[in-house]
Amino acid sequence: GPTHPDVAVTLSNMAIIAREQAKFDEAERLTREALGIRLAVLGRGHPQTSNSYLAPGQLLDFEGRFREAEPLMLKSLEIRRKVYGDHPLIDLALSNLASVRQDLGDLDGAEVLYREALANQKPVYARNLYTFLLQQNVNLFPEVDRIRLQTTQARRVVEMFKTLYDE
């Protein structure tokens, strides 16, 4: 039915496509609809619900709406902490919340979260924070997405001017 967890997965996938098409309002609506389904069906403490808090948070972060993203990222982290404890599976939520706090100018708060993620991953990935951040691509993907979107938009403008002035 319309509230089955698989519907939430499909909505989340559709949100990714909408985001890639720069349809941010639609992407946000879809991520929030998926979150609503998971909250209703799986409850507040389920790992998939954590993912559903993370998705609109990442979208808002991508759009530069950091203050709106922060509580969603925090809720995702809280759920993962309860479910997994100090385990590498909380690192995505740690890194995303750290990124938002960094964007908000809370560098000390961001560093604490990055260091916690490092402590979880150190045996697996790195001996220092710099290497870990490079391996995790923390903060890189949102910036790459922004640049990709701006480049695509710039190309369209150039093509439009070529069409107008080359004829």
PDB file of C-alpha atoms in Angstrom:
ATOM      1  CA  GLY A   1       0.000   0.000   0.000  1.00  0.00           C
ATOM      2  CA  PRO A   2       0.938   3.682  -0.037  1.00  0.00           C
ATOM      3  CA  THR A   3       2.540   3.497   3.415  1.00  0.00           C
ATOM      4  CA  HIS A   4       4.736   0.447   2.811  1.00  0.00           C
ATOM      5  CA  PRO A   5       8.438   1.038   3.575  1.00  0.00           C
ATOM      6  CA  ASP A   6       9.283   0.194  -0.051  1.00  0.00           C
ATOM      7  CA  VAL A   7       7.241   3.248  -1.104  1.00  0.00           C
ATOM      8  CA  ALA A   8       9.556   5.347   1.075  1.00  0.00           C
ATOM      9  CA  VAL A   9      12.564   3.878  -0.762  1.00  0.00           C
ATOM     10  CA  THR A  10      11.042   4.773  -4.136  1.00  0.00           C
ATOM     11  CA  LEU A  11      10.193   8.280  -2.943  1.00  0.00           C
ATOM     12  CA  SER A  12      13.783   8.732  -1.744  1.00  0.00           C
ATOM     13  CA  ASN A  13      15.127   7.580  -5.112  1.00  0.00           C
ATOM     14  CA  MET A  14      12.775   9.955  -6.925  1.00  0.00           C
ATOM     15  CA  ALA A  15      14.023  12.767  -4.663  1.00  0.00           C
ATOM     16  CA  ILE A  16      17.582  12.078  -5.776  1.00  0.00           C
ATOM     17  CA  ILE A  17      16.524  12.428  -9.412  1.00  0.00           C
ATOM     18  CA  ALA A  18      14.590  15.621  -8.654  1.00  0.00           C
ATOM     19  CA  ARG A  19      17.641  17.055  -6.916  1.00  0.00           C
ATOM     20  CA  GLU A  20      19.868  16.207  -9.874  1.00  0.00           C
ATOM     21  CA  GLN A  21      17.366  18.039 -12.078  1.00  0.00           C
ATOM     22  CA  ALA A  22      17.550  21.055  -9.729  1.00  0.00           C
ATOM     23  CA  LYS A  23      13.894  20.555  -8.736  1.00  0.00           C
ATOM     24  CA  PHE A  24      14.653  21.271  -5.100  1.00  0.00           C
ATOM     25  CA  ASP A  25      11.096  21.900  -3.901  1.00  0.00           C
ATOM     26  CA  GLU A  26       9.974  18.584  -5.347  1.00  0.00           C
ATOM     27  CA  ALA A  27      13.004  16.792  -3.915  1.00  0.00           C
ATOM     28  CA  GLU A  28      12.306  18.216  -0.472  1.00  0.00           C
ATOM     29  CA  ARG A  29       8.636  17.216  -0.660  1.00  0.00           C
ATOM     30  CA  LEU A  30       9.577  13.667  -1.655  1.00  0.00           C
ATOM     31  CA  THR A  31      12.179  13.274   1.115  1.00  0.00           C
ATOM     32  CA  ARG A  32       9.728  14.553   3.712  1.00  0.00           C
ATOM     33  CA  GLU A  33       7.021  12.205   2.424  1.00  0.00           C
ATOM     34  CA  ALA A  34       9.439   9.278   2.744  1.00  0.00           C
ATOM     35  CA  LEU A  35      10.284  10.405   6.281  1.00  0.00           C
ATOM     36  CA  GLY A  36       6.584  10.531   7.152  1.00  0.00           C
ATOM     37  CA  ILE A  37       6.060   6.975   5.943  1.00  0.00           C
ATOM     38  CA  ARG A  38       9.033   5.637   7.865  1.00  0.00           C
ATOM     39  CA  LEU A  39       8.001   7.452  11.037  1.00  0.00           C
ATOM     40  CA  ALA A  40       4.471   6.052  10.779  1.00  0.00           C
ATOM     41  CA  VAL A  41       5.446   2.507   9.856  1.00  0.00           C
ATOM     42  CA  LEU A  42       8.869   1.911  11.419  1.00  0.00           C
ATOM     43  CA  GLY A  43       8.854   4.414  14.287  1.00  0.00           C
ATOM     44  CA  ARG A  44      11.266   7.072  15.509  1.00  0.00           C
ATOM     45  CA  GLY A  45      14.078   4.751  16.538  1.00  0.00           C
ATOM     46  CA  HIS A  46      14.524   2.661  13.388  1.00  0.00           C
ATOM     47  CA  PRO A  47      17.767   2.929  11.352  1.00  0.00           C
ATOM     48  CA  GLN A  48      15.808   3.518   8.132  1.00  0.00           C
ATOM     49  CA  THR A  49      14.035   6.412   9.826  1.00  0.00           C
ATOM     50  CA  SER A  50      17.495   7.808  10.579  1.00  0.00           C
ATOM     51  CA  ASN A  51      18.247   7.691   6.857  1.00  0.00           C
ATOM     52  CA  SER A  52      14.990   9.507   6.175  1.00  0.00           C
ATOM     53  CA  TYR A  53      15.991  12.350   8.504  1.00  0.00           C
ATOM     54  CA  LEU A  54      19.366  12.488   6.796  1.00  0.00           C
ATOM     55  CA  ALA A  55      17.972  12.837   3.231  1.00  0.00           C
ATOM     56  CA  PRO A  56      16.071  16.137   3.648  1.00  0.00           C
ATOM     57  CA  GLY A  57      18.908  17.369   5.846  1.00  0.00           C
ATOM     58  CA  GLN A  58      21.426  16.735   3.087  1.00  0.00           C
ATOM     59  CA  LEU A  59      19.159  18.450   0.569  1.00  0.00           C
ATOM     60  CA  LEU A  60      18.764  21.520   2.775  1.00  0.00           C
ATOM     61  CA  ASP A  61      22.528  21.548   3.336  1.00  0.00           C
ATOM     62  CA  PHE A  62      23.076  21.388  -0.427  1.00  0.00           C
ATOM     63  CA  GLU A  63      20.755  24.378  -0.842  1.00  0.00           C
ATOM     64  CA  GLY A  64      22.632  26.357   1.813  1.00  0.00           C
ATOM     65  CA  ARG A  65      19.733  26.146   4.283  1.00  0.00           C
ATOM     66  CA  PHE A  66      22.049  25.109   7.090  1.00  0.00           C
ATOM     67  CA  ARG A  67      19.881  26.151  10.053  1.00  0.00           C
ATOM     68  CA  GLU A  68      17.017  24.022   8.720  1.00  0.00           C
ATOM     69  CA  ALA A  69      19.336  21.104   7.972  1.00  0.00           C
ATOM     70  CA  GLU A  70      20.955  20.978  11.410  1.00  0.00           C
ATOM     71  CA  PRO A  71      18.020  19.565  13.454  1.00  0.00           C
ATOM     72  CA  LEU A  72      17.390  16.860  10.845  1.00  0.00           C
ATOM     73  CA  MET A  73      21.061  15.859  10.860  1.00  0.00           C
ATOM     74  CA  LEU A  74      21.056  15.862  14.655  1.00  0.00           C
ATOM     75  CA  LYS A  75      17.970  13.630  14.818  1.00  0.00           C
ATOM     76  CA  SER A  76      19.587  11.188  12.389  1.00  0.00           C
ATOM     77  CA  LEU A  77      22.702  11.053  14.559  1.00  0.00           C
ATOM     78  CA  GLU A  78      20.661  10.561  17.762  1.00  0.00           C
ATOM     79  CA  ILE A  79      18.854   7.567  16.262  1.00  0.00           C
ATOM     80  CA  ARG A  80      22.088   6.010  14.991  1.00  0.00           C
ATOM     81  CA  ARG A  81      23.763   6.476  18.372  1.00  0.00           C
ATOM     82  CA  LYS A  82      20.897   4.661  20.092  1.00  0.00           C
ATOM     83  CA  VAL A  83      20.885   1.826  17.566  1.00  0.00           C
ATOM     84  CA  TYR A  84      24.618   1.361  16.913  1.00  0.00           C
ATOM     85  CA  GLY A  85      26.488   3.086  19.770  1.00  0.00           C
ATOM     86  CA  ASP A  86      30.086   4.035  18.953  1.00  0.00           C
ATOM     87  CA  HIS A  87      30.323   2.206  15.666  1.00  0.00           C
ATOM     88  CA  PRO A  88      31.401   3.230  12.147  1.00  0.00           C
ATOM     89  CA  LEU A  89      27.738   3.111  11.066  1.00  0.00           C
ATOM     90  CA  ILE A  90      27.166   6.448  12.829  1.00  0.00           C
ATOM     91  CA  ASP A  91      29.974   8.157  10.919  1.00  0.00           C
ATOM     92  CA  LEU A  92      27.842   9.351   7.993  1.00  0.00           C
ATOM     93  CA  ALA A  93      25.534  11.159  10.404  1.00  0.00           C
ATOM     94  CA  LEU A  94      28.517  12.529  12.347  1.00  0.00           C
ATOM     95  CA  SER A  95      30.162  13.818   9.186  1.00  0.00           C
ATOM     96  CA  ASN A  96      26.958  15.365   7.818  1.00  0.00           C
ATOM     97  CA  LEU A  97      26.199  17.162  11.074  1.00  0.00           C
ATOM     98  CA  ALA A  98      29.824  18.309  11.273  1.00  0.00           C
ATOM     99  CA  SER A  99      29.586  19.693   7.750  1.00  0.00           C
ATOM    100  CA  VAL A 100      26.475  21.693   8.610  1.00  0.00           C
ATOM    101  CA  ARG A 101      28.039  23.024  11.792  1.00  0.00           C
ATOM    102  CA  GLN A 102      31.123  23.999   9.803  1.00  0.00           C
ATOM    103  CA  ASP A 103      28.921  25.831   7.305  1.00  0.00           C
ATOM    104  CA  LEU A 104      27.227  27.617  10.220  1.00  0.00           C
ATOM    105  CA  GLY A 105      30.626  28.769  11.457  1.00  0.00           C
ATOM    106  CA  ASP A 106      30.747  26.436  14.465  1.00  0.00           C
ATOM    107  CA  LEU A 107      34.232  25.141  13.682  1.00  0.00           C
ATOM    108  CA  ASP A 108      34.856  23.841  17.200  1.00  0.00           C
ATOM    109  CA  GLY A 109      31.613  21.854  17.140  1.00  0.00           C
ATOM    110  CA  ALA A 110      32.406  20.521  13.673  1.00  0.00           C
ATOM    111  CA  GLU A 111      35.884  19.441  14.737  1.00  0.00           C
ATOM    112  CA  VAL A 112      34.517  17.515  17.739  1.00  0.00           C
ATOM    113  CA  LEU A 113      32.181  15.559  15.453  1.00  0.00           C
ATOM    114  CA  TYR A 114      34.865  14.920  12.831  1.00  0.00           C
ATOM    115  CA  ARG A 115      37.222  13.668  15.542  1.00  0.00           C
ATOM    116  CA  GLU A 116      34.550  11.313  16.855  1.00  0.00           C
ATOM    117  CA  ALA A 117      34.061   9.933  13.355  1.00  0.00           C
ATOM    118  CA  LEU A 118      37.825   9.565  13.092  1.00  0.00           C
ATOM    119  CA  ALA A 119      37.982   7.651  16.359  1.00  0.00           C
ATOM    120  CA  ASN A 120      35.376   5.221  15.018  1.00  0.00           C
ATOM    121  CA  GLN A 121      37.139   4.786  11.687  1.00  0.00           C
ATOM    122  CA  LYS A 122      40.773   5.081  12.704  1.00  0.00           C
ATOM    123  CA  PRO A 123      41.452   1.331  12.733  1.00  0.00           C
ATOM    124  CA  VAL A 124      39.945   1.046   9.270  1.00  0.00           C
ATOM    125  CA  TYR A 125      40.872   4.200   7.435  1.00  0.00           C
ATOM    126  CA  ALA A 126      43.458   6.552   8.774  1.00  0.00           C
ATOM    127  CA  ARG A 127      46.012   7.656  11.328  1.00  0.00           C
ATOM    128  CA  ASN A 128      45.092  11.329  11.212  1.00  0.00           C
ATOM    129  CA  LEU A 129      42.086  13.545  10.632  1.00  0.00           C
ATOM    130  CA  TYR A 130      43.301  14.915   7.288  1.00  0.00           C
ATOM    131  CA  THR A 131      43.631  11.488   5.675  1.00  0.00           C
ATOM    132  CA  PHE A 132      40.292  10.375   7.088  1.00  0.00           C
ATOM    133  CA  LEU A 133      38.494  13.411   5.703  1.00  0.00           C
ATOM    134  CA  LEU A 134      40.023  12.854   2.277  1.00  0.00           C
ATOM    135  CA  GLN A 135      38.962   9.204   2.301  1.00  0.00           C
ATOM    136  CA  GLN A 136      35.432  10.040   3.408  1.00  0.00           C
ATOM    137  CA  ASN A 137      35.169  12.953   0.950  1.00  0.00           C
ATOM    138  CA  VAL A 138      33.607  14.980   3.750  1.00  0.00           C
ATOM    139  CA  ASN A 139      32.304  18.293   2.462  1.00  0.00           C
ATOM    140  CA  LEU A 140      33.469  17.452  -1.031  1.00  0.00           C
ATOM    141  CA  PHE A 141      30.289  16.023  -2.553  1.00  0.00           C
ATOM    142  CA  PRO A 142      27.988  18.958  -1.739  1.00  0.00           C
ATOM    143  CA  GLU A 143      30.535  21.362  -3.230  1.00  0.00           C
ATOM    144  CA  VAL A 144      31.054  19.174  -6.310  1.00  0.00           C
ATOM    145  CA  ASP A 145      27.274  19.033  -6.783  1.00  0.00           C
ATOM    146  CA  ARG A 146      27.021  22.826  -6.482  1.00  0.00           C
ATOM    147  CA  ILE A 147      29.808  23.324  -9.012  1.00  0.00           C
ATOM    148  CA  ARG A 148      28.286  20.760 -11.373  1.00  0.00           C
ATOM    149  CA  LEU A 149      24.913  22.523 -11.199  1.00  0.00           C
ATOM    150  CA  GLN A 150      26.489  25.949 -11.741  1.00  0.00           C
ATOM    151  CA  THR A 151      28.535  24.620 -14.666  1.00  0.00           C
ATOM    152  CA  THR A 152      25.437  23.112 -16.276  1.00  0.00           C
ATOM    153  CA  GLN A 153      23.554  26.366 -15.835  1.00  0.00           C
ATOM    154  CA  ALA A 154      26.486  28.382 -17.236  1.00  0.00           C
ATOM    155  CA  ARG A 155      26.677  26.121 -20.296  1.00  0.00           C
ATOM    156  CA  ARG A 156      22.978  26.672 -20.960  1.00  0.00           C
ATOM    157  CA  VAL A 157      23.439  30.446 -20.796  1.00  0.00           C
ATOM    158  CA  VAL A 158      26.425  30.294 -23.167  1.00  0.00           C
ATOM    159  CA  GLU A 159      24.446  28.152 -25.629  1.00  0.00           C
ATOM    160  CA  MET A 160      21.540  30.566 -25.429  1.00  0.00           C
ATOM    161  CA  PHE A 161      23.822  33.522 -26.237  1.00  0.00           C
ATOM    162  CA  LYS A 162      25.492  31.609 -29.065  1.00  0.00           C
ATOM    163  CA  THR A 163      22.073  30.912 -30.534  1.00  0.00           C
ATOM    164  CA  LEU A 164      20.990  34.526 -30.210  1.00  0.00           C
ATOM    165  CA  TYR A 165      24.156  36.176 -31.510  1.00  0.00           C
ATOM    166  CA  ASP A 166      25.555  33.677 -34.012  1.00  0.00           C
ATOM    167  CA  GLU A 167      22.523  33.831 -36.232  1.00  0.00           C
TER     168      GLU A 167
END
